[in-house]
Coordinates of C-alpha atoms and ligand atoms in Angstrom, one line a residue:
X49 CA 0.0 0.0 0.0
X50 CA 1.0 3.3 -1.2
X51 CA 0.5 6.3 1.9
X52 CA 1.0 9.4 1.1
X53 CA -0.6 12.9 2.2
X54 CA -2.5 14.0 -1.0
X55 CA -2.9 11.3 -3.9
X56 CA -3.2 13.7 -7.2
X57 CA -4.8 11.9 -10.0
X58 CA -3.3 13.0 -13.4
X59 CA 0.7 14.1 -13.3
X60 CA -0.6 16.7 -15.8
X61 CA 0.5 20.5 -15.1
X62 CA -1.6 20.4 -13.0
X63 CA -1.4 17.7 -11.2
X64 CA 2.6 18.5 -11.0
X65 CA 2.2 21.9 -9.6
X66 CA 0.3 21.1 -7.0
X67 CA 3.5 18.7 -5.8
X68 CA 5.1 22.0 -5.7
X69 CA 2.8 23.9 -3.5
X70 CA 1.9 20.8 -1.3
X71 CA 5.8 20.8 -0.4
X72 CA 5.9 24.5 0.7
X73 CA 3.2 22.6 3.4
X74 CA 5.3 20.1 4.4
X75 CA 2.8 18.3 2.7
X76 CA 3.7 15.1 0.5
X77 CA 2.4 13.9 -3.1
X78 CA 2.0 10.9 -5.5
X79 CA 0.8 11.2 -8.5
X80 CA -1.4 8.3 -10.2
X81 CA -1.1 8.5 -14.1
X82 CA -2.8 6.6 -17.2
X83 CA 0.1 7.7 -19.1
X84 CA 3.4 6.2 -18.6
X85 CA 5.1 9.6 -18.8
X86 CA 3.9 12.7 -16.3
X87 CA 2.9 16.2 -18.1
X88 CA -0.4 15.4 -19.7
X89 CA -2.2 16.7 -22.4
X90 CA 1.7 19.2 -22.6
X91 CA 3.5 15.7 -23.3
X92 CA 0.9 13.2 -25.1
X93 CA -0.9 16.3 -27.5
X94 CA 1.3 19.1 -28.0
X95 CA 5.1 18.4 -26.7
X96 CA 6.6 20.5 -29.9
X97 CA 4.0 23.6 -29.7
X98 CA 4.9 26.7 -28.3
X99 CA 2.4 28.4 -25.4
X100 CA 2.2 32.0 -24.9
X101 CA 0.3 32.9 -22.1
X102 CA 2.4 31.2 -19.3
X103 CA 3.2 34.1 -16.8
X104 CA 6.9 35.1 -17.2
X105 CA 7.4 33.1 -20.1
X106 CA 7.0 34.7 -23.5
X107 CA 7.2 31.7 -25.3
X108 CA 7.4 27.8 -23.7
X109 CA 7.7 24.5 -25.6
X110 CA 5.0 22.2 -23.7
X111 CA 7.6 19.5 -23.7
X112 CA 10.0 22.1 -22.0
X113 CA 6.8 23.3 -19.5
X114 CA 6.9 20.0 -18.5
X115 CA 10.5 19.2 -17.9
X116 CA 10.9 22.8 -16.1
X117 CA 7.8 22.0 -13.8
X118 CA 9.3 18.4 -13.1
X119 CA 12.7 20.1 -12.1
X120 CA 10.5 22.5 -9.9
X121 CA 8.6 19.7 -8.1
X122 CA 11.8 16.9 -7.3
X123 CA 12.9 18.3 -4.2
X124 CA 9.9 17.4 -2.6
X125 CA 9.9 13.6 -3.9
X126 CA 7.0 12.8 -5.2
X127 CA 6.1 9.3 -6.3
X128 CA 4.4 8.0 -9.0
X129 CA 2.6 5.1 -10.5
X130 CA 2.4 6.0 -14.1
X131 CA 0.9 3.8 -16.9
X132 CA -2.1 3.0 -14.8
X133 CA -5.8 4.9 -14.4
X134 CA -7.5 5.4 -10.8
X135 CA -10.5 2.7 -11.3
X136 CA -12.0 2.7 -7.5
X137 CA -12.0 4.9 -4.6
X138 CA -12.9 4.2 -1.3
X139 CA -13.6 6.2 1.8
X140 CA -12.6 4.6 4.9
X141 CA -14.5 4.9 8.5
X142 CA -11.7 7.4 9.6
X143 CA -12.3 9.5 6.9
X144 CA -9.3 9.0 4.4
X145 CA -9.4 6.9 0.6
X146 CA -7.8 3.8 -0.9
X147 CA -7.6 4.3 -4.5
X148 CA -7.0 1.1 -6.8
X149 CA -5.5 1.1 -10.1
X150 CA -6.6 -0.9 -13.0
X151 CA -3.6 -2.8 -12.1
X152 CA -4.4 -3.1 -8.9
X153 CA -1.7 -0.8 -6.8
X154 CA -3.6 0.3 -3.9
X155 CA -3.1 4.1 -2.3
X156 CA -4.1 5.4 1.0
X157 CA -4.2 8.7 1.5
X158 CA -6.2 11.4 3.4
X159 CA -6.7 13.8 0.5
X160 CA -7.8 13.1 -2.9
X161 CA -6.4 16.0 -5.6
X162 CA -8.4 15.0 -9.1
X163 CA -5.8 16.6 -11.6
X164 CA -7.2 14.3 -14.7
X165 CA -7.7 16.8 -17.2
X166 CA -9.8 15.6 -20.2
X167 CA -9.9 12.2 -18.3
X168 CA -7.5 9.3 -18.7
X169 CA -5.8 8.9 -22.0
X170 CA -7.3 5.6 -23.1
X171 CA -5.5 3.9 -26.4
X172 CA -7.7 3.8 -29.7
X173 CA -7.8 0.1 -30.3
X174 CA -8.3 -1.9 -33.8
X175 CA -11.4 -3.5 -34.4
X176 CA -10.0 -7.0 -34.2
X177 CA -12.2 -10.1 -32.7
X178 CA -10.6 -11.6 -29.6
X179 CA -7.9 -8.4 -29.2
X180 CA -8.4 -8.4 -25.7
X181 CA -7.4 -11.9 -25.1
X182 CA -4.0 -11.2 -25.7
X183 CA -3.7 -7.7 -24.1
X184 CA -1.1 -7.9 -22.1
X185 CA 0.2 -11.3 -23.4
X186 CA 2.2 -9.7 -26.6
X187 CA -0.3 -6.8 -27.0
X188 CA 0.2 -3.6 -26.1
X189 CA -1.0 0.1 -26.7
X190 CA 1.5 1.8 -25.0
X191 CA 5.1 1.6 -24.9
X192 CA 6.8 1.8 -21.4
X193 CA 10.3 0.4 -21.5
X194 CA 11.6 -0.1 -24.8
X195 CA 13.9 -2.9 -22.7
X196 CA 10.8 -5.0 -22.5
X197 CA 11.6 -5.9 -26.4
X198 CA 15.1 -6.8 -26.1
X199 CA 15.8 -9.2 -29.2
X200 CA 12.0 -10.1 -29.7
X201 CA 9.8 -9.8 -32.9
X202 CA 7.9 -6.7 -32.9
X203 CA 5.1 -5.6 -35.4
X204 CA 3.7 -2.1 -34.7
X205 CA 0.7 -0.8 -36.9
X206 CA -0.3 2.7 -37.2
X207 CA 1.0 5.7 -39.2
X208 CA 1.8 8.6 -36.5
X209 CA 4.2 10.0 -34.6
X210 CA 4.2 7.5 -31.9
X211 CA 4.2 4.2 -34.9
X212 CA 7.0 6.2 -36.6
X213 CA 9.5 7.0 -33.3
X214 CA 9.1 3.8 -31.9
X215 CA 9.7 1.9 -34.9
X216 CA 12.9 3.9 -35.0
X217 CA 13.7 3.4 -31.9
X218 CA 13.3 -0.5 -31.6
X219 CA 14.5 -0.9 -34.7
X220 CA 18.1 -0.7 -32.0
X221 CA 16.6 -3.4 -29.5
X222 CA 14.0 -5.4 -30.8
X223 CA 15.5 -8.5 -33.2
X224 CA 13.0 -7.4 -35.7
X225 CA 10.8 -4.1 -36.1
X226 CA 8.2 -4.6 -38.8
X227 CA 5.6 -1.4 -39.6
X228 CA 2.4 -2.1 -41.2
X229 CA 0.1 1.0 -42.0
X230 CA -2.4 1.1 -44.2
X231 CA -1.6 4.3 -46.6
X232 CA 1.6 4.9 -48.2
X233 CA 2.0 8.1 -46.4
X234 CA 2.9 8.6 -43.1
X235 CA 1.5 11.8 -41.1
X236 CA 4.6 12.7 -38.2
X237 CA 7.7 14.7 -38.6
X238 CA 9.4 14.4 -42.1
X239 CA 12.9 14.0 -40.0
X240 CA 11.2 10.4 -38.9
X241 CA 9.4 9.9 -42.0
X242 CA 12.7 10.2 -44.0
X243 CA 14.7 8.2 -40.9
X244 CA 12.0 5.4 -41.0
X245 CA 12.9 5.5 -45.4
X246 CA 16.6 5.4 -44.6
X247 CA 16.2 2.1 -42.1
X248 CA 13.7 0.4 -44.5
X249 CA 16.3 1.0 -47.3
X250 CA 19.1 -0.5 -45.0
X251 CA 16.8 -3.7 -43.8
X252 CA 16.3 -2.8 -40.0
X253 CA 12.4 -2.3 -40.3
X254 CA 10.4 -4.1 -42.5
X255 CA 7.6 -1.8 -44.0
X256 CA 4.5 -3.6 -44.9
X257 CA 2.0 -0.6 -46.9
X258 CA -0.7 -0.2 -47.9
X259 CA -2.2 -2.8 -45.6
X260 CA -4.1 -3.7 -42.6
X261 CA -4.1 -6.3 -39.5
X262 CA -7.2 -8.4 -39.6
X263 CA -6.4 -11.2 -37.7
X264 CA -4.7 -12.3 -34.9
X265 CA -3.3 -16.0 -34.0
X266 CA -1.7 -17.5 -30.9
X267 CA -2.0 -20.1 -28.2
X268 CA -2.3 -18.3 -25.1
X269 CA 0.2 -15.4 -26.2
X270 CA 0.0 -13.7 -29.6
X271 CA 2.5 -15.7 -32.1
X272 CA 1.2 -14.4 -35.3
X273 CA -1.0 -11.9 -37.4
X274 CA -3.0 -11.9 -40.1
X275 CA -2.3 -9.3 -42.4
X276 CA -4.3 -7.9 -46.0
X277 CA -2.3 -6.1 -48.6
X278 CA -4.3 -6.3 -51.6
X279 CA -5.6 -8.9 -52.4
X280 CA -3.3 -10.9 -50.8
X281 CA -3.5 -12.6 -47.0
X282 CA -0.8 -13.6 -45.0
X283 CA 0.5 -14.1 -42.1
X284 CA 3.9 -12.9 -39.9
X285 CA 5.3 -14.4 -36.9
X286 CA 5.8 -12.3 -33.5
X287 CA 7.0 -12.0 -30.3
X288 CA 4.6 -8.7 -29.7
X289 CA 2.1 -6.6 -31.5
X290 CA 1.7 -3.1 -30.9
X291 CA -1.2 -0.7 -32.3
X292 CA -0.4 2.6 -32.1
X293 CA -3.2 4.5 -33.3
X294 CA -3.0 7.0 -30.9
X295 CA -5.0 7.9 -27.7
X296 CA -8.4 9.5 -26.6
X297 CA -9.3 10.8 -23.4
X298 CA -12.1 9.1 -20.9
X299 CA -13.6 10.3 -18.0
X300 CA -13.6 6.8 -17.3
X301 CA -14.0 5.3 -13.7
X302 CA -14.1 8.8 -12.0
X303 CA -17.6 8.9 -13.3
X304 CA -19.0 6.6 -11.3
X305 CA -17.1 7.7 -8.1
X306 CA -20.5 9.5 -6.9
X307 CA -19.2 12.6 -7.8
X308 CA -21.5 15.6 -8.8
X309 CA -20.7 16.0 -12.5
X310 CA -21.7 18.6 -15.1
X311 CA -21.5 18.3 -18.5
X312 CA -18.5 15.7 -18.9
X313 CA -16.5 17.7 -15.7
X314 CA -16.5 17.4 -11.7
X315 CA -18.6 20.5 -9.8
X316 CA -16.3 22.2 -7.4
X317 CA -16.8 24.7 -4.9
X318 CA -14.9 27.4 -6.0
X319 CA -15.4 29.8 -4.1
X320 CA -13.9 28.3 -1.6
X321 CA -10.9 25.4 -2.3
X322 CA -11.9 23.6 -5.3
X323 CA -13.4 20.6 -2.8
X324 CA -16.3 18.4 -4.9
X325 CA -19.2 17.1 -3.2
X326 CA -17.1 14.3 -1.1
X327 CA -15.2 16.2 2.0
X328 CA -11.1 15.5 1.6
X329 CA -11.9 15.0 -2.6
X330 CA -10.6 18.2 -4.6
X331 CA -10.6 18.6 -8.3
X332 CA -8.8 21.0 -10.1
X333 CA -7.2 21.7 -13.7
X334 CA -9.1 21.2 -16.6
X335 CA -11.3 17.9 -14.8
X336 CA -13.4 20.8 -12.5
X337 CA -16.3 23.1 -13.3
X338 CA -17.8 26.2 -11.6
X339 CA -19.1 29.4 -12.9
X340 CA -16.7 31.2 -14.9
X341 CA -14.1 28.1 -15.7
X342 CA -11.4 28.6 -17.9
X343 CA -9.5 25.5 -19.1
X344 CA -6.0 26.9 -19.0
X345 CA -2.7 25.8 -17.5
X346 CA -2.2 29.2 -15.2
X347 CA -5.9 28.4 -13.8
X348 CA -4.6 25.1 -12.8
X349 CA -1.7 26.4 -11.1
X350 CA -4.3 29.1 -9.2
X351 CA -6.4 26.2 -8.1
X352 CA -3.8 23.8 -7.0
X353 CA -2.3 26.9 -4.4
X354 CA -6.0 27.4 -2.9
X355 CA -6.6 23.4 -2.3
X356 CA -3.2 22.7 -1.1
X357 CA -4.0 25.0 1.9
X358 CA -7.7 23.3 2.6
X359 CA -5.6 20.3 2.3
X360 CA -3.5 21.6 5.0
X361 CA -6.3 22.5 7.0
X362 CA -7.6 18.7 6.9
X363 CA -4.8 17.0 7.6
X364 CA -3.5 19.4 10.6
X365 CA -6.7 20.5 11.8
X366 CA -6.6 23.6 14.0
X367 CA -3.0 24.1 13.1
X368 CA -2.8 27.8 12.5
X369 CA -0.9 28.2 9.1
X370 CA 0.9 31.8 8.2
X371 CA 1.4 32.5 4.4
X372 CA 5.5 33.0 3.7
X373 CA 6.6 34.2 0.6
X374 CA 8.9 32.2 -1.4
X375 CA 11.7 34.8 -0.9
X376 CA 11.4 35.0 2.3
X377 CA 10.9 31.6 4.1
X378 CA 13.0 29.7 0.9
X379 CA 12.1 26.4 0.1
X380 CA 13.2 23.1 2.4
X381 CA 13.3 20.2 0.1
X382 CA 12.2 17.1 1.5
X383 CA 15.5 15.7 -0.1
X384 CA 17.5 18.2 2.1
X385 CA 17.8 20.7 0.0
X386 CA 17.4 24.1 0.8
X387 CA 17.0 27.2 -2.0
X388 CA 17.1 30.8 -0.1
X389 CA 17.8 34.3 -1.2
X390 CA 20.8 35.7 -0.1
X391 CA 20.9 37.0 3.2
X392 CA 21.3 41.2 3.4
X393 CA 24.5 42.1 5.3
X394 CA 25.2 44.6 7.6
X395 CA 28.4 46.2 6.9
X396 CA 30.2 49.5 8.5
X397 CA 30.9 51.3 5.6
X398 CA 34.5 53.6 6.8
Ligands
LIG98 C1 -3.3 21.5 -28.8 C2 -3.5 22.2 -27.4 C3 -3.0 23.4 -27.2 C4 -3.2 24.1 -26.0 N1 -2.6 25.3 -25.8 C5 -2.7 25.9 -24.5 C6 -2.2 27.2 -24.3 O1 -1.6 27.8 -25.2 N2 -2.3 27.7 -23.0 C7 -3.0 27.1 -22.0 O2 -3.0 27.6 -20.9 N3 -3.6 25.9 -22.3 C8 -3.4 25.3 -23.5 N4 -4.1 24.1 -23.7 C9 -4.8 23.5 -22.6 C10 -3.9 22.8 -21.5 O3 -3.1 21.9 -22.1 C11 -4.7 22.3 -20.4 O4 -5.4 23.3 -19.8 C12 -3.9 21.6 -19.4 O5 -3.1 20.5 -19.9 C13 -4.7 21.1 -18.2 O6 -3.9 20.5 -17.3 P1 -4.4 19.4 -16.3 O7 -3.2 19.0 -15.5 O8 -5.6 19.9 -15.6 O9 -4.9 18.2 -17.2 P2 -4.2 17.3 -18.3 O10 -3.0 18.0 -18.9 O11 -5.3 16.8 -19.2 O12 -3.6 16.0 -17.5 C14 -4.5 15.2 -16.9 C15 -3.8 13.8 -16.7 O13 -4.7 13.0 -15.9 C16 -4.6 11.7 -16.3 N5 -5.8 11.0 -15.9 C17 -7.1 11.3 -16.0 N6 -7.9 10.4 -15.4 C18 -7.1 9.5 -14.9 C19 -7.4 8.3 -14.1 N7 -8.6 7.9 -13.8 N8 -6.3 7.6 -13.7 C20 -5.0 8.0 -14.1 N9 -4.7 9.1 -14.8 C21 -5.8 9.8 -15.2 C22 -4.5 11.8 -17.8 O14 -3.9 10.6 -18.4 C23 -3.6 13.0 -18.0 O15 -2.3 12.7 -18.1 C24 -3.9 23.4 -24.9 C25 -4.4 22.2 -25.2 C26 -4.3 21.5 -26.4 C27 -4.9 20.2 -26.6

């Protein structure tokens, strides 16, 4: 079991400030992901596109958001379970939640932060007849650790980004990378278009185009798949199969969490903290709703300050807490760091 202070669903900006602010409190996070990288909609949508209208920062790559707000949360030490979505929550007699993943980790904690954005990023899966029987046994949507293909067969479908750098990158670790898509053209950067061209002409990924995967074979584990180019049918041995066809987001399980929920989003008080209708369960980012939202980063940041300190208020009730600045108090990691402005001297001047 997994204890922590406040649990934050989605490692989203949001979800990563609030890290940040939580530490000023002494306070401790972990952060529960569907992704299996932290920054949300920043890292899985838009890593390469430049924001504007992040205070102080004229121009910011998402990706480079991301990284920056990572390096700003560390020193307090988060953890995080990543690739796996918040299914069930549970509020215990004392008053605190156990939150289970679809994979089963179990988390305890005392405050629930709902950072989860859109809703979990779920994978777009081919329409193929007993797909799920082999998730997990050679199939999979998302890739974690390349490592996991060391020297195995590995047939990716899909024509993105994500089908295009991956094949690329395996094409190093796997024994064999083979692409199927079913155009001839490929819509991703033309730097990995022309690099996936350069490997195909050199033999380290096998392109099968135009064609399609309609069939998959295996006792137990996926061995083979069934694959239509034309008019022809055949079929390719493997070790793994990996659609990537990219991902759409779910409100998912949160849904049914008896949470009050308007139009696809979780009602918060917000004139308050950003609490929903469950005491010690916040939501905020792009997941909440109250009159006036606005679905931008800086919001986020604004709402995760506020429900840090009701957070702080739950968990140390009647503990009087005064507001510091930054610049004056500096900033204890829980790593043992400290960051602190320079001190003013006092110095006779002769
Ligand atoms: C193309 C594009 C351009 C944009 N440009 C701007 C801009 O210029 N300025 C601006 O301010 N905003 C912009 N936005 C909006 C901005 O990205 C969002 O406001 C911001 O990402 C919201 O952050 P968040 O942390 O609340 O949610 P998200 O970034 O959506 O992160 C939520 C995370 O929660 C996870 N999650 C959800 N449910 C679960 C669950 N049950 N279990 C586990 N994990 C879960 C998701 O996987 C996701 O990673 C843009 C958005 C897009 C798509």
């Amino acid at each position: 079991m997994i204890k922590t202070d406040i649990l934050i669903i989605g490692a989203g900006p949001t979800g990563l400030f609030t890290v940040f602010e939580a530490g000023l409190l002494k306070l401790k996070c972990h952060l529960i992901d569907a992704l299996p990288q932290p920054g949300g909609q920043c890292s899985e949508i838009y890593p390469k596109k430049p924001i504007y209208d992040i205070p102080a920062y004229p121009e910011i790559l998402a990706g480079d958001l991301t990284d920056k707000l990572i390096e700003q949360c560390k020193q307090f030490e988060p953890g995080f379970t990543l690739g796996e979505r918040a299914e069930t929550i549970d509020k215990q007699e004392d008053g605190t939640f156990i939150v289970i993943t679809n994979k089963g980790t179990k988390h305890h904690a005392p405050i629930v932060a709902i950072a989860g954005g859109l809703g979990s990023f779920e994978p777009r899966k081919p329409l193929l007849e007993n797909i799920t029987d082999y998730e997990d046994k050679g199939i999979e949507y998302i890739i974690k650790d390349p490592e996991f293909y060391r020297y195995k067969k590995v047939i990716i479908a899909g024509g993105g980004d994500s089908a295009l750098d991956w094949s690329i990158f395996l094409s190093d670790v796997a024994s064999k990378v083979t692409l199927v898509h079913r155009r001839n053209e490929f819509r991703g950067h033309l730097d990995s278009v022309d690099k996936v061209q350069e490997l195909k002409n050199e033999g380290k990924i096998e392109l099968i185009t135009p064609a399609e995967v309609i069939g998959l074979e295996g006792d137990g584990k996926i061995q083979a798949i069934s694959i239509k180019k034309g008019d022809e049918t055949f079929q390719k041995e493997c070790d793994h199969f990996v659609p990537l066809f990219g991902l759409s987001p779910k409100l998912g399980p949160i849904a049914n969490w008896g949470l009050e929920i308007e139009k696809n989003a979780i009602k918060v008080d917000n004139a308050l903290d950003y609490q929903t209708n469950i005491p010690g369960i916040f939501a905020i980012g792009d997941i909440n709703t109250y009159p006036g939202k606005l679905k931008l980063i800086l919001c986020g940041f604004h709402e995760a300050t506020l429900m840090c300190q009701a957070a702080y208020q739950i968990i140390n009730p009647g503990k009087r807490y005064v507001l510091k600045y930054t610049t004056v108090s500096g900033v204890d990691g829980f790593d043992g760091t400290r960051k602190e402005a320079p001190k003013a001297v006092v110095k006779k001047i002769e």
